[in-house]
Short mmCIF file of C-alpha atoms in Angstrom, two decimals:
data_model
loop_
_atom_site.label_atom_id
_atom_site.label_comp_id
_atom_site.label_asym_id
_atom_site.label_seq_id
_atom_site.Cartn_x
_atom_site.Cartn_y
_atom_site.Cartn_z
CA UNK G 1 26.32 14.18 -20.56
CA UNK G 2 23.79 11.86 -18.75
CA UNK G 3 21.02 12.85 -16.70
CA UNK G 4 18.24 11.28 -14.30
CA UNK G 5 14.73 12.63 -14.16
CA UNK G 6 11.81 11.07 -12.88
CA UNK G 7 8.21 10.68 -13.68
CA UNK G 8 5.62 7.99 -13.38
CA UNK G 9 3.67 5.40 -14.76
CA UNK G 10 -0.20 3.93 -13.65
CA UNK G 11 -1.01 0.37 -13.60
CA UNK G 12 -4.72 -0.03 -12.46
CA UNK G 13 -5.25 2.61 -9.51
CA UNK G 14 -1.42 2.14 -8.08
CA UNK G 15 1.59 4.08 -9.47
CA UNK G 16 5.65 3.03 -10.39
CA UNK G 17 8.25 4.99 -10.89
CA UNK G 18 9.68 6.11 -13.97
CA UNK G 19 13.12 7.16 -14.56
CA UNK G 20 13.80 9.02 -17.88
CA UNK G 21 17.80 8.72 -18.33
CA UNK G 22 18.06 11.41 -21.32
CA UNK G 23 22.28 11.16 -22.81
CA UNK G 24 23.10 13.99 -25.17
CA UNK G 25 26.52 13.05 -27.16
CA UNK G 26 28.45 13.56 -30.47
CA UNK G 27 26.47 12.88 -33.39
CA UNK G 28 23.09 13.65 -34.81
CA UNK G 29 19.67 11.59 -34.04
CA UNK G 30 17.43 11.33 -31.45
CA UNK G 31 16.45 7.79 -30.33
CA UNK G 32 13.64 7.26 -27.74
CA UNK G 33 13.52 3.36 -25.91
CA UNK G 34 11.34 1.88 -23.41
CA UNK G 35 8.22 0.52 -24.96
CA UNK G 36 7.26 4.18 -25.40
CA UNK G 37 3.62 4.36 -27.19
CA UNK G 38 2.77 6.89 -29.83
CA UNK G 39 1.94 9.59 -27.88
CA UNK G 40 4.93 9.82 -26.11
CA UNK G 41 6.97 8.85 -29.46
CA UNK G 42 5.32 12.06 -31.35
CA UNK G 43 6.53 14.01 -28.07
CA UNK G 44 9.86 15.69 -29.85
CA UNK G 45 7.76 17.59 -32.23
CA UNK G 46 6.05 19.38 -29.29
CA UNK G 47 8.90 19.49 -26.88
CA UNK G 48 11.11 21.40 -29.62
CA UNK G 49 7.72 23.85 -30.69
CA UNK G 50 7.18 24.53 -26.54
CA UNK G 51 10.95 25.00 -25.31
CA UNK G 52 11.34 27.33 -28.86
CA UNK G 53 8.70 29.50 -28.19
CA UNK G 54 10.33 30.05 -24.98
CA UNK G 55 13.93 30.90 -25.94
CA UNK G 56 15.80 27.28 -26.21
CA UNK G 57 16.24 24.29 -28.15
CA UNK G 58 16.74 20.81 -28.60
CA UNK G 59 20.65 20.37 -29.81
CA UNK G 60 21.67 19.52 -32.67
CA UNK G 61 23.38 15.86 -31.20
CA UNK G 62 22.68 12.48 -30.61
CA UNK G 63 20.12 12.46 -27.89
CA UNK G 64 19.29 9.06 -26.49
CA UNK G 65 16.42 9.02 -23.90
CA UNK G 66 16.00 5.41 -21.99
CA UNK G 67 12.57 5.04 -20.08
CA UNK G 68 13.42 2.56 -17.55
CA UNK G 69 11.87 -0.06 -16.67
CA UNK G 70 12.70 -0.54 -20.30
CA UNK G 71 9.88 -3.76 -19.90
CA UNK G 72 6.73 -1.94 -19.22
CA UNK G 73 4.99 0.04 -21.52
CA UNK G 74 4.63 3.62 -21.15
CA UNK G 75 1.52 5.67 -22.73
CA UNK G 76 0.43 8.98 -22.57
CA UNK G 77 1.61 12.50 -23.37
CA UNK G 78 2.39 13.23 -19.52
CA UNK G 79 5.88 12.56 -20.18
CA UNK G 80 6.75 15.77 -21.97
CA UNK G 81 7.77 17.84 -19.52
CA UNK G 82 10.01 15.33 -18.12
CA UNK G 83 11.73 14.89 -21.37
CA UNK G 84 12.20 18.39 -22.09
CA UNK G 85 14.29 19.17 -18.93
CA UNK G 86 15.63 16.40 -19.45
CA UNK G 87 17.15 17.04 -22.37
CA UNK G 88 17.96 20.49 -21.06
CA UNK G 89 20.00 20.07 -18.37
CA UNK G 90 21.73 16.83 -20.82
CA UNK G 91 22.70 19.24 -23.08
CA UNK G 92 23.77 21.75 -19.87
CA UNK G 93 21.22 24.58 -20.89
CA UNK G 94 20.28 24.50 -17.46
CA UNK G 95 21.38 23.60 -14.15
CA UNK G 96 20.72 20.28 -12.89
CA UNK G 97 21.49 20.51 -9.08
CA UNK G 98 18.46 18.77 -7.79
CA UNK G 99 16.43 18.03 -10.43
CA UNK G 100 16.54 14.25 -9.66
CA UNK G 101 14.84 15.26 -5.80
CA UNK G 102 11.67 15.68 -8.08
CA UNK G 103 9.02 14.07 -10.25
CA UNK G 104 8.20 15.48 -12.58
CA UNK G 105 5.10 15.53 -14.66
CA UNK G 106 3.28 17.38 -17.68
CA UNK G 107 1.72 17.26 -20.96
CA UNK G 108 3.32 20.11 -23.22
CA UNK G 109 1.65 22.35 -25.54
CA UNK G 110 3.69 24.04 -28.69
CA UNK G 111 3.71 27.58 -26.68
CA UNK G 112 4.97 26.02 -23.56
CA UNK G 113 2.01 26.25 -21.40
CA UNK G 114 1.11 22.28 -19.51
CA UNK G 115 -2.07 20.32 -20.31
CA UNK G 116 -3.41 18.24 -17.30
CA UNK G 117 -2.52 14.40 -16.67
CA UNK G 118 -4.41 11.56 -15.57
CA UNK G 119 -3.83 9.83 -12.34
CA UNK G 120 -1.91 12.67 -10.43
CA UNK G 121 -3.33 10.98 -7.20
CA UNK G 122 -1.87 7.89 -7.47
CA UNK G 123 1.46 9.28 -8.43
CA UNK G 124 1.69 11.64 -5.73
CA UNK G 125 0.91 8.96 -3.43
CA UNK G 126 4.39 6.43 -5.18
CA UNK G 127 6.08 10.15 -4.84
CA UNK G 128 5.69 10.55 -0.86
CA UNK G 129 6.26 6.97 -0.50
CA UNK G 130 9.46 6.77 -2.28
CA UNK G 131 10.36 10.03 -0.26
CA UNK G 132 10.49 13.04 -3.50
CA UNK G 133 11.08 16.31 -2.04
CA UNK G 134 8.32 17.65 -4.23
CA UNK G 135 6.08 16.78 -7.08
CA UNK G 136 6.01 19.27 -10.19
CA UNK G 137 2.81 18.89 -12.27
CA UNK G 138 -0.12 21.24 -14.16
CA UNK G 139 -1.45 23.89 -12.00
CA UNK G 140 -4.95 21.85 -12.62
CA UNK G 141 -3.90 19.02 -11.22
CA UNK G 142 -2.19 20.27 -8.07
CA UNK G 143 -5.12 20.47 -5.80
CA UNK G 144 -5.59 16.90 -6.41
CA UNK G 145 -1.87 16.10 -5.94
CA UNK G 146 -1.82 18.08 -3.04
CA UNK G 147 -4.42 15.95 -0.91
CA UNK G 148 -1.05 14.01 0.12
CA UNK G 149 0.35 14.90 3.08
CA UNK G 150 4.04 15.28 3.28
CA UNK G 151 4.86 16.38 -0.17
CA UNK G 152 5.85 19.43 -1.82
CA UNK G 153 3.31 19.97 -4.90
CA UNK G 154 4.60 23.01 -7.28
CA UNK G 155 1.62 23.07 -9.86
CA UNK G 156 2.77 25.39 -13.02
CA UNK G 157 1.29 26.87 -15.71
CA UNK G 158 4.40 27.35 -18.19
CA UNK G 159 7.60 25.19 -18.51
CA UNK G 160 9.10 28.50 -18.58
CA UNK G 161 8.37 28.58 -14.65
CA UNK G 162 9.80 25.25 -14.12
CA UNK G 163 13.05 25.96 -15.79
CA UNK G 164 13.40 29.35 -13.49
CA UNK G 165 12.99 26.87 -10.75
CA UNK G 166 15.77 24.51 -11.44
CA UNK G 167 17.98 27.37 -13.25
CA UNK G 168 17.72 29.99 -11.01
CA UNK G 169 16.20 29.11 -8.22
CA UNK G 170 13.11 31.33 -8.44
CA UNK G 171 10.50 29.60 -6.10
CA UNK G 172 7.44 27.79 -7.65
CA UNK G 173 4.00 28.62 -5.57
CA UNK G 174 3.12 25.09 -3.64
CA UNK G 175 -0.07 24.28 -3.24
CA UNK G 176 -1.81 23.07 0.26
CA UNK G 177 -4.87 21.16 0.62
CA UNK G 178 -6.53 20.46 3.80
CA UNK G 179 -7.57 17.43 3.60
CA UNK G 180 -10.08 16.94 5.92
CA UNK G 181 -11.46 20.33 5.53
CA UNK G 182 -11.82 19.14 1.74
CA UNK G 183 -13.32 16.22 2.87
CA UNK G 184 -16.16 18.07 4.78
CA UNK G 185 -16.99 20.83 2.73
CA UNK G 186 -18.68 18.65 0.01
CA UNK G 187 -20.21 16.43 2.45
CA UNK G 188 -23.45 17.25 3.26
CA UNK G 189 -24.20 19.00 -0.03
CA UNK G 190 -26.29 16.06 -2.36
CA UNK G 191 -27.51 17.10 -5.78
CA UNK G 192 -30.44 15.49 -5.58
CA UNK G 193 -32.59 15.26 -2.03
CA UNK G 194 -34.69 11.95 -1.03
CA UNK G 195 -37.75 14.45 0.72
CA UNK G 196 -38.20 15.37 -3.01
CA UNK G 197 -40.20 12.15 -3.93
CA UNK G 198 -43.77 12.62 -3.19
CA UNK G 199 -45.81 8.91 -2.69
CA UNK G 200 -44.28 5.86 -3.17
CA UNK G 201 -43.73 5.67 0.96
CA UNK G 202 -43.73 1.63 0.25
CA UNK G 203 -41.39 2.09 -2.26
CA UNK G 204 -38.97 4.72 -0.30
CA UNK G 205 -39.49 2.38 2.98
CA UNK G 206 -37.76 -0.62 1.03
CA UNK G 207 -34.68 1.66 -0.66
CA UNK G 208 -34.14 2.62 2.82
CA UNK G 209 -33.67 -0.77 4.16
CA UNK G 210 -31.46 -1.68 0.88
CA UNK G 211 -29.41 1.65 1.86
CA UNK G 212 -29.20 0.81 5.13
CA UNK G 213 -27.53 -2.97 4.17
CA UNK G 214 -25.76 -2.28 0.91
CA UNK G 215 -28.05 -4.32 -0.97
CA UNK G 216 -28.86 -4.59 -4.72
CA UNK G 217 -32.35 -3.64 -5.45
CA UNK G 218 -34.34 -3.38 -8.73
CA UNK G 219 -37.42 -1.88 -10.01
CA UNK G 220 -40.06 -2.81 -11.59
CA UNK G 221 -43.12 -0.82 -13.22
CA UNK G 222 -44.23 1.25 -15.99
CA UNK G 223 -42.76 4.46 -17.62
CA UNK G 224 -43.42 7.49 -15.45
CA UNK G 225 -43.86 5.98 -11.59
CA UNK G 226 -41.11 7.36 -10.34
CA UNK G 227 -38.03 4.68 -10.69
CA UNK G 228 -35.14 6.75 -12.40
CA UNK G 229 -36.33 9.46 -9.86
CA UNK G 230 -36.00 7.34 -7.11
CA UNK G 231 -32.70 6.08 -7.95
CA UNK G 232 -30.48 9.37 -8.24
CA UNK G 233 -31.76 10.13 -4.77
CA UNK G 234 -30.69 7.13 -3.48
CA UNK G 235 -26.77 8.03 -2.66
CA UNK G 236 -28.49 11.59 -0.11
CA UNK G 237 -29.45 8.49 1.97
CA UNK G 238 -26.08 6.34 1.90
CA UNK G 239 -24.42 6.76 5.54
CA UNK G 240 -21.66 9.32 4.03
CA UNK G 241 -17.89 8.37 3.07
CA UNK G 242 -15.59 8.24 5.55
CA UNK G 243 -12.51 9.21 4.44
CA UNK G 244 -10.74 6.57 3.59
CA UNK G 245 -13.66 5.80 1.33
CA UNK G 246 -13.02 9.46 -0.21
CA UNK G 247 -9.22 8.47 -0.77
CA UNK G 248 -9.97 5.46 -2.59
CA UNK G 249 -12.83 6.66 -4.36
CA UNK G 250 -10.61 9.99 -5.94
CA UNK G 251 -7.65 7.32 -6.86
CA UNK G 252 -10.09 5.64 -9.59
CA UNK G 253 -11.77 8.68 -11.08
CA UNK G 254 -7.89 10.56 -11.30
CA UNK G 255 -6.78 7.68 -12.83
CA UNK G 256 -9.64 8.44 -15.90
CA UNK G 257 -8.38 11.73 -15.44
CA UNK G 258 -12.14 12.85 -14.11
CA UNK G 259 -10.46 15.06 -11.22
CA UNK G 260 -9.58 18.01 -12.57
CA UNK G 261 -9.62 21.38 -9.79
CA UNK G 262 -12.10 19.10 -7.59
CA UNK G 263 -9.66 17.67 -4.66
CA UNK G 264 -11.39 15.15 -2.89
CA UNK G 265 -14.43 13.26 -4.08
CA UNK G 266 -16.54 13.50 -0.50
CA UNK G 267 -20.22 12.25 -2.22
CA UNK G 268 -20.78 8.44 -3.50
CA UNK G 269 -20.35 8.14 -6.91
CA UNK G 270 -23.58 7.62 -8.96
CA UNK G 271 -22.99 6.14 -12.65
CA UNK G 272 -25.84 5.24 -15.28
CA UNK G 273 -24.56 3.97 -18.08
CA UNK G 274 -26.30 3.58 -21.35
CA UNK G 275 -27.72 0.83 -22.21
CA UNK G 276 -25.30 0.01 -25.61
CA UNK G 277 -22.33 0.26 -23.38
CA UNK G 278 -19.92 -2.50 -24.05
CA UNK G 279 -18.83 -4.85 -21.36
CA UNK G 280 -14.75 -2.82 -21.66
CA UNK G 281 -17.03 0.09 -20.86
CA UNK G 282 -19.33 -1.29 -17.84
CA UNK G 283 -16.39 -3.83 -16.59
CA UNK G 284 -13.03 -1.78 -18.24
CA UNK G 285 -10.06 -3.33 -19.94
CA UNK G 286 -8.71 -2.28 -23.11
CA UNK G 287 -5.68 -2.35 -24.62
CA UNK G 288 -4.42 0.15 -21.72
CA UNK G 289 -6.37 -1.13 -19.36
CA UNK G 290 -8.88 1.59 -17.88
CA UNK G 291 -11.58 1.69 -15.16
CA UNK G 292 -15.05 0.94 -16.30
CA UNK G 293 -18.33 2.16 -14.78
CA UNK G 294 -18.66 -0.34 -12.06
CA UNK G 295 -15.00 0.60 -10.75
CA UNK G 296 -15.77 4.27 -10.97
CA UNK G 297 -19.16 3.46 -9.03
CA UNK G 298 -16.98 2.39 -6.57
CA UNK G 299 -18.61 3.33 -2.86
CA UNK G 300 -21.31 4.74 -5.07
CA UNK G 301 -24.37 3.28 -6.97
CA UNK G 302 -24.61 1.86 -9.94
CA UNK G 303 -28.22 2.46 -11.84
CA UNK G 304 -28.60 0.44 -14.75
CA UNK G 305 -31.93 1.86 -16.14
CA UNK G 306 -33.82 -0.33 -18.59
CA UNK G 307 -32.03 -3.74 -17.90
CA UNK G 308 -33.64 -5.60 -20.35
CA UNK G 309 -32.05 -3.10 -22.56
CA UNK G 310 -28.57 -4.42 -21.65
CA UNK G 311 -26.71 -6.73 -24.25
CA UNK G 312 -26.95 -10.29 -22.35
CA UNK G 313 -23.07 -10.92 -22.05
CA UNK G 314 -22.31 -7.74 -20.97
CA UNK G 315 -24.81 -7.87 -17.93
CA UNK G 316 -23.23 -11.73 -17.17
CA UNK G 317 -19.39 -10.02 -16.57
CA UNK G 318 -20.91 -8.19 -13.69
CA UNK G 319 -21.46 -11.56 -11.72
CA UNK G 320 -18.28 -12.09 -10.67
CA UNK G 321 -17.15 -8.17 -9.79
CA UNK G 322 -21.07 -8.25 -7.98
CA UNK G 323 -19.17 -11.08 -5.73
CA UNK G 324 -15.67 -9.97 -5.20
CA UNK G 325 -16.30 -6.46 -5.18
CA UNK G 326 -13.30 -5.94 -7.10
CA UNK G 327 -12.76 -6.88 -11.04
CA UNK G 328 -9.46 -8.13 -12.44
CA UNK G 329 -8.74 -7.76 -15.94
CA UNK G 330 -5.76 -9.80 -17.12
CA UNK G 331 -2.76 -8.93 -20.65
CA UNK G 332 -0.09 -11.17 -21.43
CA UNK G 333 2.67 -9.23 -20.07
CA UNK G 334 -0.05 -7.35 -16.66
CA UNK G 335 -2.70 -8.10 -14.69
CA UNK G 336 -4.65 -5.10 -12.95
CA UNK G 337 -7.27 -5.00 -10.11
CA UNK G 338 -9.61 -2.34 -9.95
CA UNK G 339 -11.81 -2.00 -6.81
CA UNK G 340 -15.63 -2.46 -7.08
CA UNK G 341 -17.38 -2.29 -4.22
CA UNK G 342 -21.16 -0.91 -5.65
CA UNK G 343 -24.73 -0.94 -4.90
CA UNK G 344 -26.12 -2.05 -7.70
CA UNK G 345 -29.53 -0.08 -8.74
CA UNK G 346 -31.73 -1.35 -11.59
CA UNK G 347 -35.13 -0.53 -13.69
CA UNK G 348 -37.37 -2.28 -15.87
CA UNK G 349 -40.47 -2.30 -17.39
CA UNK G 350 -42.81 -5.83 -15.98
CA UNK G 351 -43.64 -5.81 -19.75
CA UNK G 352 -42.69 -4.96 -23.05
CA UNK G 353 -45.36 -2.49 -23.50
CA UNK G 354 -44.43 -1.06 -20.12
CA UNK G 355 -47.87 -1.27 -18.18
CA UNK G 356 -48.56 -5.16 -17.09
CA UNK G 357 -48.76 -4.08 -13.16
CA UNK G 358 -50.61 -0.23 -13.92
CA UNK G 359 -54.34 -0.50 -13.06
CA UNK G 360 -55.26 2.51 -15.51
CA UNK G 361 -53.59 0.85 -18.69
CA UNK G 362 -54.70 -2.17 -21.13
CA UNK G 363 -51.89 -5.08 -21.17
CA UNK G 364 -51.00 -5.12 -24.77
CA UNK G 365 -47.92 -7.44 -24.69
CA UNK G 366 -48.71 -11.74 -24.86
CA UNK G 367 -47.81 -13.77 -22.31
CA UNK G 368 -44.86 -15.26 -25.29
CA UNK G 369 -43.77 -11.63 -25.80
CA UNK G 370 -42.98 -11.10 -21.73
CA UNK G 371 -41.28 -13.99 -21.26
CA UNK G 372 -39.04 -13.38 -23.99
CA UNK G 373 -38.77 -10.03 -22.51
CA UNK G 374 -37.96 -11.18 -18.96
CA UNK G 375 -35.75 -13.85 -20.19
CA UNK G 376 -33.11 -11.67 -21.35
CA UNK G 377 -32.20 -11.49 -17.49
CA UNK G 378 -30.47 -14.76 -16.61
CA UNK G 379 -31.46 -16.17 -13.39
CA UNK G 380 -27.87 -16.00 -11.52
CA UNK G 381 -27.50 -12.21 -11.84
CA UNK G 382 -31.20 -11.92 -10.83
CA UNK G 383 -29.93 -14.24 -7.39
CA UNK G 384 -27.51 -11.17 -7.01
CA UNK G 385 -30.14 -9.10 -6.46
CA UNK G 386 -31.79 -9.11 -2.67
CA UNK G 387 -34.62 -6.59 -3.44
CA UNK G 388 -37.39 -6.82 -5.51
CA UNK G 389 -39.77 -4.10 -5.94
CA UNK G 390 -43.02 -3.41 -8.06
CA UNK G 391 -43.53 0.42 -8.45
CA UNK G 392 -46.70 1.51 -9.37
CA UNK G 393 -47.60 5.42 -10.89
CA UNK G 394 -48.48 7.99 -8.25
CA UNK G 395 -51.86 9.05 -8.50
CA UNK G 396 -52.53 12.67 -9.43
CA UNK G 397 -53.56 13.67 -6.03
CA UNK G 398 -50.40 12.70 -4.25
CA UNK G 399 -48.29 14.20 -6.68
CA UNK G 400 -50.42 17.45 -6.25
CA UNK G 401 -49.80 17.97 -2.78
CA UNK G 402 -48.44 20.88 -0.87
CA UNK G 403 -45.75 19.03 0.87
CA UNK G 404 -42.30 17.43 0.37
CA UNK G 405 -42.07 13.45 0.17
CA UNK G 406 -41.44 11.79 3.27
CA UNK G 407 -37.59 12.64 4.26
CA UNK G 408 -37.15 10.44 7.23
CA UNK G 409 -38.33 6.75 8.09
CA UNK G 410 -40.78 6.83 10.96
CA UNK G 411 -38.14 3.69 12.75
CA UNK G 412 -35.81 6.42 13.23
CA UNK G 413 -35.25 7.95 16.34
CA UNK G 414 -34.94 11.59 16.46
CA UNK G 415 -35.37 14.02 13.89
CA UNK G 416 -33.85 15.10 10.29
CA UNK G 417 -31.11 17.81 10.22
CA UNK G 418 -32.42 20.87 8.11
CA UNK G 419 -35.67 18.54 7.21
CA UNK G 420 -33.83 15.74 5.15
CA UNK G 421 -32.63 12.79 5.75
CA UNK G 422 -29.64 12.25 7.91
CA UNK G 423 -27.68 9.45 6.65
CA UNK G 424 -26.04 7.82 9.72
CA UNK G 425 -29.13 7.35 11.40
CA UNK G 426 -30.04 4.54 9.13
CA UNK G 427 -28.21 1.71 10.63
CA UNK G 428 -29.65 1.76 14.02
CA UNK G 429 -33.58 0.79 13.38
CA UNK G 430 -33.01 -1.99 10.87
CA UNK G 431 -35.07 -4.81 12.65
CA UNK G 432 -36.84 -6.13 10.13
CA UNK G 433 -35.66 -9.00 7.75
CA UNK G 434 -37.24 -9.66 3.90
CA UNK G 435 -37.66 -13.18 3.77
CA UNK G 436 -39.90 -14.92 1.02
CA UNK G 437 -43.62 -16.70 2.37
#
């Protein structure tokens, strides 16, 4: 007997359709095609521990499951669920009625129970758009799935649940999101607050204007003045994601599987990598290619602290995603594009010893030794950068003081919402532009 299920496949932040055509037949063997990987080969061994455990079987026949497009390679363990009632209503152990209406998603466990998947965004997106009646995934994965409007998502905790669904019609749970009441409940909530920074009002007056135009900004001074400090509390004074931004933003980070029982990302992404990151991590790629930091910094801000620190070749990749605000990487059978559309935040020391530009510190480092030092920085990703600042330490008398840091340029008109600083006004008292003497 031959059956149809579906599932899905992601390639870079967009989804395709799978179908899993699963023939049961005289004979004995079970023979898996498609450019399956290993995950998804090893998949019989759980799929006969999980449907076991639950009072079924795989039969004893010659089961021959087809992953089509048989040209594109499939990885992951997300296809187990689909396989299993697959080969369950193949080998008529349960009814089959509509099971091709759905997609169907889920990484098994030996007692039944579903694992969650990566990218269950993106798929419910293909799903709607190729008009599913509903989308059947892990229960932890259904809020996400369930930010699209105009599909049914079932999230389940058991296949045992799924195969009362399509057996006998006992009635999953679906799961509603509100989108835009997702979207706004996160929004004005930042983990870190600009009004905390006490001093540096030269220093906060310049991030401002960089916030205000998108630009790239680094800084430059000793160890303890302020900069990693400043630069987490740069995205509370971003202008805040629309939603469209928040849509985008969520398809990268579910693709990585970074999702979870979140919903909808509603604050900018902030990533700071370490500084022995590859350039697959910073830029992504591998052999299943996978977003890398500046992708998931995406309408966010990237803070790469210590640049110097940075291998030289991997900082030189960023050039061309810095331009195009998107990265491509390309295999010999696929080519992906991953949006990367970052402000680009960095930190350095002016020396190797760290205090060239303090006033209270001797300059131990030779002039030989800091231009070495600087020189690991090549001058065309140094162009990319529009700001340049010096930050000097805070004196102990400003950081003593019984009052928060300045939350709110004196350009703006009006004043802060709850005393911090409201985003949106930003982009009205720009005047000023920084142009060299």
């Amino acid at each position: 007997m031959l059956i149809k299920v579906f599932g899905s496949a992601v390639f870079g932040v967009e989804a395709q359709t799978i179908t899993v055509e699963v023939n049961v037949d005289q004979g004995v063997g079970y023979h898996l095609v498609g450019l399956p990987d290993n995950a998804i080969k090893e998949s019989n061994y759980r799929i006969a521990a999980a449907l076991k455990n639950n009072g079924y079987k795989i039969p004893g026949k010659k089961i021959t499951i087809n992953m089509a497009p048989a040209d594109l390679r499939k990885e992951g363990s997300a296809y187990d669920l689909t396989l299993a009632l697959g080969i369950l209503a193949a080998s008529a152990q349960i009814q089959s009625v509509d099971i091709e209406k759905y997609l169907i998603m889920g990484e098994l466990s030996l007692d039944g129970s579903l694992q969650p998947i990566k990218g269950a965004l993106p798929i419910a997106i293909k799903a709607q758009e190729e008009g599913f009646k509903g989308f059947v995934l892990p229960k932890k994965n259904a809020k996400e799935a369930a930010i699209v409007s105009d599909l049914k998502v079932f999230g389940v905790e058991n296949i045992k649940e799924v195969i009362d669904f399509f057996d006998l019609g006992k009635p999953l749970e679906q799961t509603i999101v509100d989108t835009r009441a997702e979207f706004y409940k996160q929004l004005d909530f930042p983990e870190f607050d600009f009004s905390d920074v006490k001093g540096q009002e030269g220093i906060k007056r310049c991030m401002e204007i960089a916030a205000a135009g998108g630009h790239n900004i680094i800084l430059i001074g000793p160890p303890g003045a302020g900069k990693t400090m400043l630069a987490k509390r740069l995205p509370s004074i971003l202008p805040p994601m629309t939603l469209h931004e928040a849509l985008e933003t969520t398809k990268i980070h579910s693709v990585v599987g970074k999702i979870r029982d979140i919903g909808l990302l509603s604050q900018r992404p902030f990533r700071s990598p370490h500084h022995t990151s590859s350039a697959v991590a910073l830029v992504g790629g591998g052999s299943y290619p996978q977003p890398g930091e500046i992708s998931l910094a995406h309408n966010g801000v990237l803070f790469l602290d210590e640049l110097p620190e940075f291998e030289r070749k991997v900082l030189e990749v960023m050039r061309q995603p810095l331009e195009d605000r998107e990265v491509t990487i390309s295999r010999a059978k696929f080519t992906v594009t991953y949006p990367s559309s970052f402000m680009l935040v960095a930190s350095m020391n002016p020396s190797p010893g760290g205090y060239f530009n303090d006033p209270d510190a001797p300059v131990t480092s030779s002039p030989a030794e800091m231009q070495r030092y600087l020189g690991k920085i090549s001058g065309p990703l140094l162009d990319r950068i529009d700001i340049h600042i010096e930050v000097t330490p805070v004196p102990f008398e400003k950081l003593s003081e019984d009052r928060n840091g300045r939350a709110v340029s004196k350009y703006e008109n009006g004043s802060s919402r709850r005393g911090k600083y409201r985003p949106g006004a930003l982009m009205g008292w720009i005047k000023y532009i920084i142009m060299p003497k």
